[in-house]
Coordinates of C-alpha atoms in Angstrom, one line a residue:
X1 CA -49.3 -25.4 -18.3
X2 CA -46.1 -24.0 -19.8
X3 CA -46.9 -20.6 -18.4
X4 CA -47.6 -22.0 -14.9
X5 CA -44.3 -23.9 -15.0
X6 CA -42.4 -20.8 -16.0
X7 CA -44.2 -18.7 -13.3
X8 CA -43.5 -21.3 -10.6
X9 CA -39.8 -21.4 -11.6
X10 CA -39.6 -17.6 -11.6
X11 CA -41.3 -17.5 -8.1
X12 CA -38.9 -20.0 -6.7
X13 CA -35.8 -18.1 -7.9
X14 CA -37.2 -14.8 -6.6
X15 CA -37.8 -16.4 -3.2
X16 CA -34.2 -17.8 -3.2
X17 CA -32.9 -14.3 -4.1
X18 CA -34.8 -12.7 -1.2
X19 CA -33.6 -15.3 1.3
X20 CA -30.0 -14.9 0.2
X21 CA -30.2 -11.1 0.7
X22 CA -31.7 -11.7 4.2
X23 CA -28.8 -14.1 5.1
X24 CA -26.2 -11.6 3.9
X25 CA -27.9 -8.9 6.0
X26 CA -27.9 -11.2 9.0
X27 CA -24.2 -11.9 8.6
X28 CA -23.3 -8.2 8.3
X29 CA -25.4 -7.4 11.4
X30 CA -23.8 -10.3 13.3
X31 CA -20.4 -9.0 12.5
X32 CA -21.4 -5.5 13.6
X33 CA -22.7 -6.7 16.9
X34 CA -19.7 -8.9 17.7
X35 CA -16.6 -7.4 16.0
X36 CA -13.6 -9.6 16.3
X37 CA -10.0 -8.7 15.5
X38 CA -9.0 -10.3 12.2
X39 CA -5.9 -12.4 12.4
X40 CA -3.4 -12.6 9.6
X41 CA -0.3 -14.5 8.5
X42 CA 3.1 -13.8 7.0
X43 CA 3.6 -15.2 3.5
X44 CA 6.9 -15.6 1.8
X45 CA 7.3 -15.6 -2.0
X46 CA 10.7 -16.7 -3.5
X47 CA 11.3 -14.0 -6.1
X48 CA 14.7 -15.6 -7.0
X49 CA 12.9 -18.7 -8.0
X50 CA 10.4 -16.8 -10.0
X51 CA 13.2 -14.9 -11.9
X52 CA 15.0 -18.2 -12.5
X53 CA 11.8 -19.8 -13.9
X54 CA 11.3 -16.8 -16.2
X55 CA 14.9 -17.0 -17.4
X56 CA 14.7 -20.7 -18.0
X57 CA 11.4 -20.5 -19.9
X58 CA 12.9 -17.8 -22.2
X59 CA 16.0 -19.9 -22.8
X60 CA 14.1 -23.0 -23.6
X61 CA 12.0 -21.1 -26.2
X62 CA 14.9 -19.3 -27.9
X63 CA 17.9 -21.6 -28.0
X64 CA 18.5 -24.3 -30.5
X65 CA 18.7 -27.9 -29.3
X66 CA 22.5 -27.8 -29.4
X67 CA 22.7 -24.5 -27.6
X68 CA 20.2 -25.7 -25.0
X69 CA 22.2 -28.8 -24.3
X70 CA 25.4 -26.8 -23.8
X71 CA 23.5 -24.4 -21.5
X72 CA 22.1 -27.2 -19.4
X73 CA 25.6 -28.7 -19.0
X74 CA 26.9 -25.4 -17.9
X75 CA 24.0 -24.9 -15.5
X76 CA 24.6 -28.3 -13.9
X77 CA 28.2 -27.3 -13.2
X78 CA 27.2 -24.0 -11.7
X79 CA 24.6 -25.6 -9.5
X80 CA 27.2 -28.1 -8.2
X81 CA 29.6 -25.2 -7.5
X82 CA 26.9 -23.2 -5.7
X83 CA 26.1 -26.2 -3.4
X84 CA 29.6 -26.0 -2.1
X85 CA 29.5 -22.3 -1.6
X86 CA 28.4 -20.5 1.5
X87 CA 24.6 -19.6 1.6
X88 CA 23.7 -16.3 -0.1
X89 CA 22.8 -13.3 1.8
X90 CA 19.2 -12.3 1.6
X91 CA 17.2 -9.4 0.2
X92 CA 13.7 -9.0 1.8
X93 CA 11.2 -7.1 -0.4
X94 CA 8.1 -5.3 1.0
X95 CA 5.5 -3.5 -1.1
X96 CA 3.8 -0.5 0.5
X97 CA 1.0 1.1 -1.5
X98 CA -0.2 3.8 0.8
X99 CA -3.7 5.3 0.9
X100 CA -4.7 8.6 2.4
X101 CA -5.5 7.1 5.9
X102 CA -2.3 5.0 5.8
X103 CA -4.2 1.9 7.1
X104 CA -1.6 -0.2 5.3
X105 CA 0.8 0.5 8.2
X106 CA -0.9 -2.3 10.1
X107 CA 0.5 -4.8 7.6
X108 CA 3.8 -3.0 7.4
X109 CA 4.5 -3.3 11.1
X110 CA 3.9 -7.1 11.0
X111 CA 6.1 -7.5 7.9
X112 CA 9.0 -5.6 9.5
X113 CA 8.6 -7.4 12.8
X114 CA 8.9 -10.7 10.9
X115 CA 12.0 -9.6 9.1
X116 CA 13.7 -8.4 12.3
X117 CA 13.3 -11.8 13.9
X118 CA 15.5 -13.5 11.2
X119 CA 17.5 -10.9 9.3
X120 CA 21.3 -10.8 9.6
X121 CA 22.3 -7.2 10.0
X122 CA 25.8 -7.9 8.6
X123 CA 24.6 -9.5 5.4
X124 CA 20.9 -9.1 4.7
X125 CA 19.1 -6.1 3.2
X126 CA 15.6 -4.8 2.9
X127 CA 14.0 -3.2 -0.2
X128 CA 10.7 -1.3 0.2
X129 CA 8.8 -0.7 -3.1
X130 CA 7.0 2.5 -2.0
X131 CA 4.0 4.1 -3.8
X132 CA 2.1 6.9 -2.0
X133 CA 1.0 10.4 -2.5
X134 CA 0.8 10.9 1.3
X135 CA -2.1 11.4 3.7
X136 CA -2.8 11.8 7.4
X137 CA 0.2 12.9 9.5
X138 CA -0.1 10.4 12.3
X139 CA -0.5 7.5 9.9
X140 CA 2.5 8.3 7.9
X141 CA 4.5 9.2 10.9
X142 CA 3.9 5.7 12.3
X143 CA 4.8 4.2 8.9
X144 CA 8.1 6.1 8.9
X145 CA 8.8 5.0 12.4
X146 CA 8.3 1.4 11.3
X147 CA 11.0 1.8 8.7
X148 CA 13.2 3.5 11.3
X149 CA 13.1 0.2 13.2
X150 CA 15.1 -1.4 10.4
X151 CA 17.7 1.4 10.5
X152 CA 17.9 1.1 14.3
X153 CA 18.6 -2.6 14.0
X154 CA 21.5 -1.9 11.6
X155 CA 19.8 -3.4 8.5
X156 CA 20.5 -1.6 5.2
X157 CA 17.3 -0.2 3.9
X158 CA 16.6 0.8 0.2
X159 CA 13.4 2.5 -0.9
X160 CA 12.4 2.3 -4.5
X161 CA 10.0 4.7 -6.0
X162 CA 8.6 3.7 -9.4
X163 CA 5.6 6.2 -9.5
X164 CA 5.2 8.5 -6.5
X165 CA 6.5 9.2 -3.0
X166 CA 5.2 12.6 -2.1
X167 CA 4.4 14.3 1.3
X168 CA 3.9 11.4 3.8
X169 CA 5.3 9.1 1.1
X170 CA 8.5 11.0 1.1
X171 CA 8.5 11.1 4.9
X172 CA 8.8 7.4 4.7
X173 CA 11.3 7.3 1.9
X174 CA 13.8 9.7 3.6
X175 CA 14.4 7.2 6.4
X176 CA 16.2 4.8 4.0
X177 CA 20.0 4.4 3.6
X178 CA 19.4 4.8 -0.2
X179 CA 16.5 6.2 -2.2
X180 CA 16.1 5.0 -5.8
X181 CA 13.5 6.4 -8.2
X182 CA 12.4 5.8 -11.8
X183 CA 13.0 8.9 -14.0
X184 CA 9.5 10.2 -14.1
X185 CA 8.5 9.2 -10.5
X186 CA 7.0 12.1 -8.5
X187 CA 9.0 13.0 -5.4
X188 CA 8.9 15.6 -2.7
X189 CA 5.9 17.7 -1.6
X190 CA 7.4 18.4 1.8
X191 CA 4.5 20.4 3.0
X192 CA 1.2 20.2 5.0
X193 CA -2.3 21.0 3.8
X194 CA -5.7 21.1 5.5
X195 CA -9.0 21.9 3.7
X196 CA -12.3 22.3 5.6
X197 CA -15.6 23.2 4.0
X198 CA -17.9 25.5 6.0
X199 CA -21.7 25.4 5.7
X200 CA -22.6 28.1 8.2
X201 CA -24.0 30.5 5.6
X202 CA -26.2 27.8 4.2
X203 CA -27.5 27.0 7.7
X204 CA -28.2 30.7 8.4
X205 CA -30.0 31.1 5.1
X206 CA -32.3 28.2 6.0
X207 CA -32.8 29.4 9.6
X208 CA -30.9 26.5 11.1
X209 CA -29.1 27.1 14.3
X210 CA -25.9 25.3 15.1
X211 CA -24.5 25.0 18.7
X212 CA -21.2 23.7 19.7
X213 CA -20.0 23.6 23.3
X214 CA -16.3 23.1 24.1
X215 CA -14.1 23.3 27.2
X216 CA -10.7 24.8 26.4
X217 CA -10.2 27.9 24.3
X218 CA -8.7 26.0 21.4
X219 CA -10.5 22.7 21.6
X220 CA -12.0 23.5 18.2
X221 CA -10.3 26.2 16.0
X222 CA -12.2 25.8 12.7
X223 CA -15.6 24.1 12.4
X224 CA -17.7 22.8 9.5
X225 CA -21.1 24.1 10.6
X226 CA -20.3 27.0 13.0
X227 CA -19.1 30.5 12.2
X228 CA -15.3 30.6 12.1
X229 CA -13.4 33.5 13.6
X230 CA -10.1 35.1 12.7
X231 CA -8.6 34.0 16.0
X232 CA -9.6 30.4 15.2
X233 CA -8.1 30.7 11.7
X234 CA -4.8 32.1 13.1
X235 CA -4.5 29.2 15.6
X236 CA -5.3 26.6 13.0
X237 CA -2.6 28.1 10.7
X238 CA -0.2 28.1 13.6
X239 CA -0.8 24.3 14.1
X240 CA -0.3 23.7 10.4
X241 CA 3.1 25.6 10.5
X242 CA 4.1 23.6 13.6
X243 CA 3.4 20.3 11.8
X244 CA 5.4 21.6 8.8
X245 CA 8.3 22.4 11.0
X246 CA 8.3 18.9 12.5
X247 CA 8.2 17.5 9.0
X248 CA 11.2 19.6 7.9
X249 CA 13.1 18.7 11.0
X250 CA 12.5 15.0 10.5
X251 CA 13.7 15.1 6.8
X252 CA 16.7 17.2 7.8
X253 CA 17.7 14.6 10.4
X254 CA 17.4 11.8 7.9
X255 CA 19.2 13.6 5.0
X256 CA 21.4 16.3 6.6
X257 CA 23.0 17.2 3.3
X258 CA 19.7 18.6 2.0
X259 CA 19.1 22.4 1.7
X260 CA 15.8 21.9 3.6
X261 CA 14.4 25.4 3.0
X262 CA 14.8 25.0 -0.7
X263 CA 13.0 21.6 -1.0
X264 CA 10.4 22.0 1.8
X265 CA 8.2 24.4 -0.1
X266 CA 5.5 21.9 -0.7
X267 CA 6.6 21.5 -4.3
X268 CA 7.1 18.1 -6.0
X269 CA 9.5 17.2 -8.8
X270 CA 10.2 14.4 -11.2
X271 CA 13.0 12.1 -10.0
X272 CA 15.6 13.4 -12.4
X273 CA 15.0 16.9 -10.9
X274 CA 14.8 15.5 -7.4
X275 CA 18.2 13.8 -7.9
X276 CA 19.8 17.2 -8.6
X277 CA 18.3 18.5 -5.4
X278 CA 19.5 15.6 -3.3
X279 CA 16.1 14.1 -2.6
X280 CA 17.0 10.8 -4.3
X281 CA 20.3 9.0 -4.6
X282 CA 20.0 7.1 -7.9
X283 CA 17.8 7.0 -11.0
X284 CA 16.6 3.4 -11.6
X285 CA 13.6 1.1 -11.4
X286 CA 12.8 -1.5 -8.8
X287 CA 12.9 -4.1 -11.5
X288 CA 16.5 -3.4 -12.3
X289 CA 17.4 -3.4 -8.6
X290 CA 15.9 -7.0 -8.3
X291 CA 17.8 -8.2 -11.3
X292 CA 21.1 -6.8 -10.1
X293 CA 20.6 -8.2 -6.6
X294 CA 19.5 -11.6 -7.8
X295 CA 23.1 -12.4 -8.8
X296 CA 24.4 -12.2 -5.3
X297 CA 21.4 -12.5 -3.0
X298 CA 18.4 -14.8 -2.4
X299 CA 15.3 -12.6 -2.8
X300 CA 12.1 -13.0 -0.7
X301 CA 8.9 -11.0 -0.9
X302 CA 7.4 -10.6 2.6
X303 CA 3.6 -10.0 2.8
X304 CA 1.2 -9.9 5.8
X305 CA -2.2 -11.2 4.7
X306 CA -5.4 -10.9 6.7
X307 CA -7.2 -14.2 7.1
X308 CA -10.9 -14.1 6.0
X309 CA -13.2 -15.5 8.6
X310 CA -16.3 -17.6 7.9
X311 CA -18.7 -14.7 7.7
X312 CA -16.4 -13.0 5.1
X313 CA -16.2 -16.1 3.0
X314 CA -20.0 -16.6 3.2
X315 CA -20.7 -13.0 2.3
X316 CA -18.4 -13.2 -0.8
X317 CA -19.9 -16.5 -1.9
X318 CA -23.5 -15.4 -1.3
X319 CA -22.9 -12.0 -3.0
X320 CA -21.6 -13.9 -6.0
X321 CA -24.5 -16.3 -6.0
X322 CA -27.0 -13.4 -5.6
X323 CA -25.5 -11.5 -8.4
X324 CA -25.7 -14.6 -10.7
X325 CA -29.3 -15.3 -9.6
X326 CA -30.2 -11.7 -10.3
X327 CA -28.8 -11.9 -13.8
X328 CA -30.7 -15.2 -14.3
X329 CA -33.9 -13.7 -13.0
X330 CA -33.7 -10.7 -15.3
X331 CA -33.0 -13.0 -18.2
X332 CA -36.0 -15.2 -17.3
X333 CA -38.2 -12.2 -16.7
X334 CA -37.4 -10.8 -20.1
X335 CA -38.1 -14.2 -21.6
X336 CA -41.7 -14.2 -20.2
X337 CA -42.4 -10.9 -21.7
X338 CA -43.9 -10.8 -25.3

């Protein structure tokens, strides 16, 4: 009887597991059949408050009772004085961690639009904490244009590079009024690269024909499966050189003091070297920027978040449940074995 009970329980869990997988598959298929644009929302985090809480926590755990009492008295006096002062100017912080396809620009454009609706160009500033090794030209071109919207509106823009802003990342950074980088951050790589594998010899070796029909002499210059020609290679290289020329022109317009031919070789440098070449304006970290600005500005982090729809939430919940059920089943199955 014990065996039958264990077997029945095992069968019931297995059936539940299979049904859950079927439900997830149905949700995914439904989402594929009727794709809907996901809506998001702007969220605001008060970084000034977070810094104050951190400071207060540290003080409470390090000062003696007498020192703490004196500090609290002084703090009350300062708070009362601040209430009578004019409101602080604001620093808006945006984080941009760019991938190769630069899909993060969709959030960036929403964040910048939100800031432009409220920022005072005479008082407020924007800090972009930028991390990117670059990627597709059109994606990072649009990202740079989004930052240019702030400059066009007369809002002071600072870009902070803690780790890397290379190639398309530097295309974005050079738009700023001021570029600040940590000492060992990687900066530069003002160049263009394209790499295309070609499987034509493998296809020929296996007697596989490949046909490609185009209208327009240069509709396709290099191909993955066809046989590339010297004429196609020359045209492709010409297009790469044109893109590099546009990149150099863009950087020169943003930072006219640069010796563009010296820095636009595709090389990258550590920030201390980049500083000497004029690619960055100051060696510092984003953390120190926030600490220094907190004394005179109210700091807000602006983030655009995509709302998860019902199918997304169900998929996540069911995936978690299926995973746990699978672990439980494996454990139970092992328990039935001698």
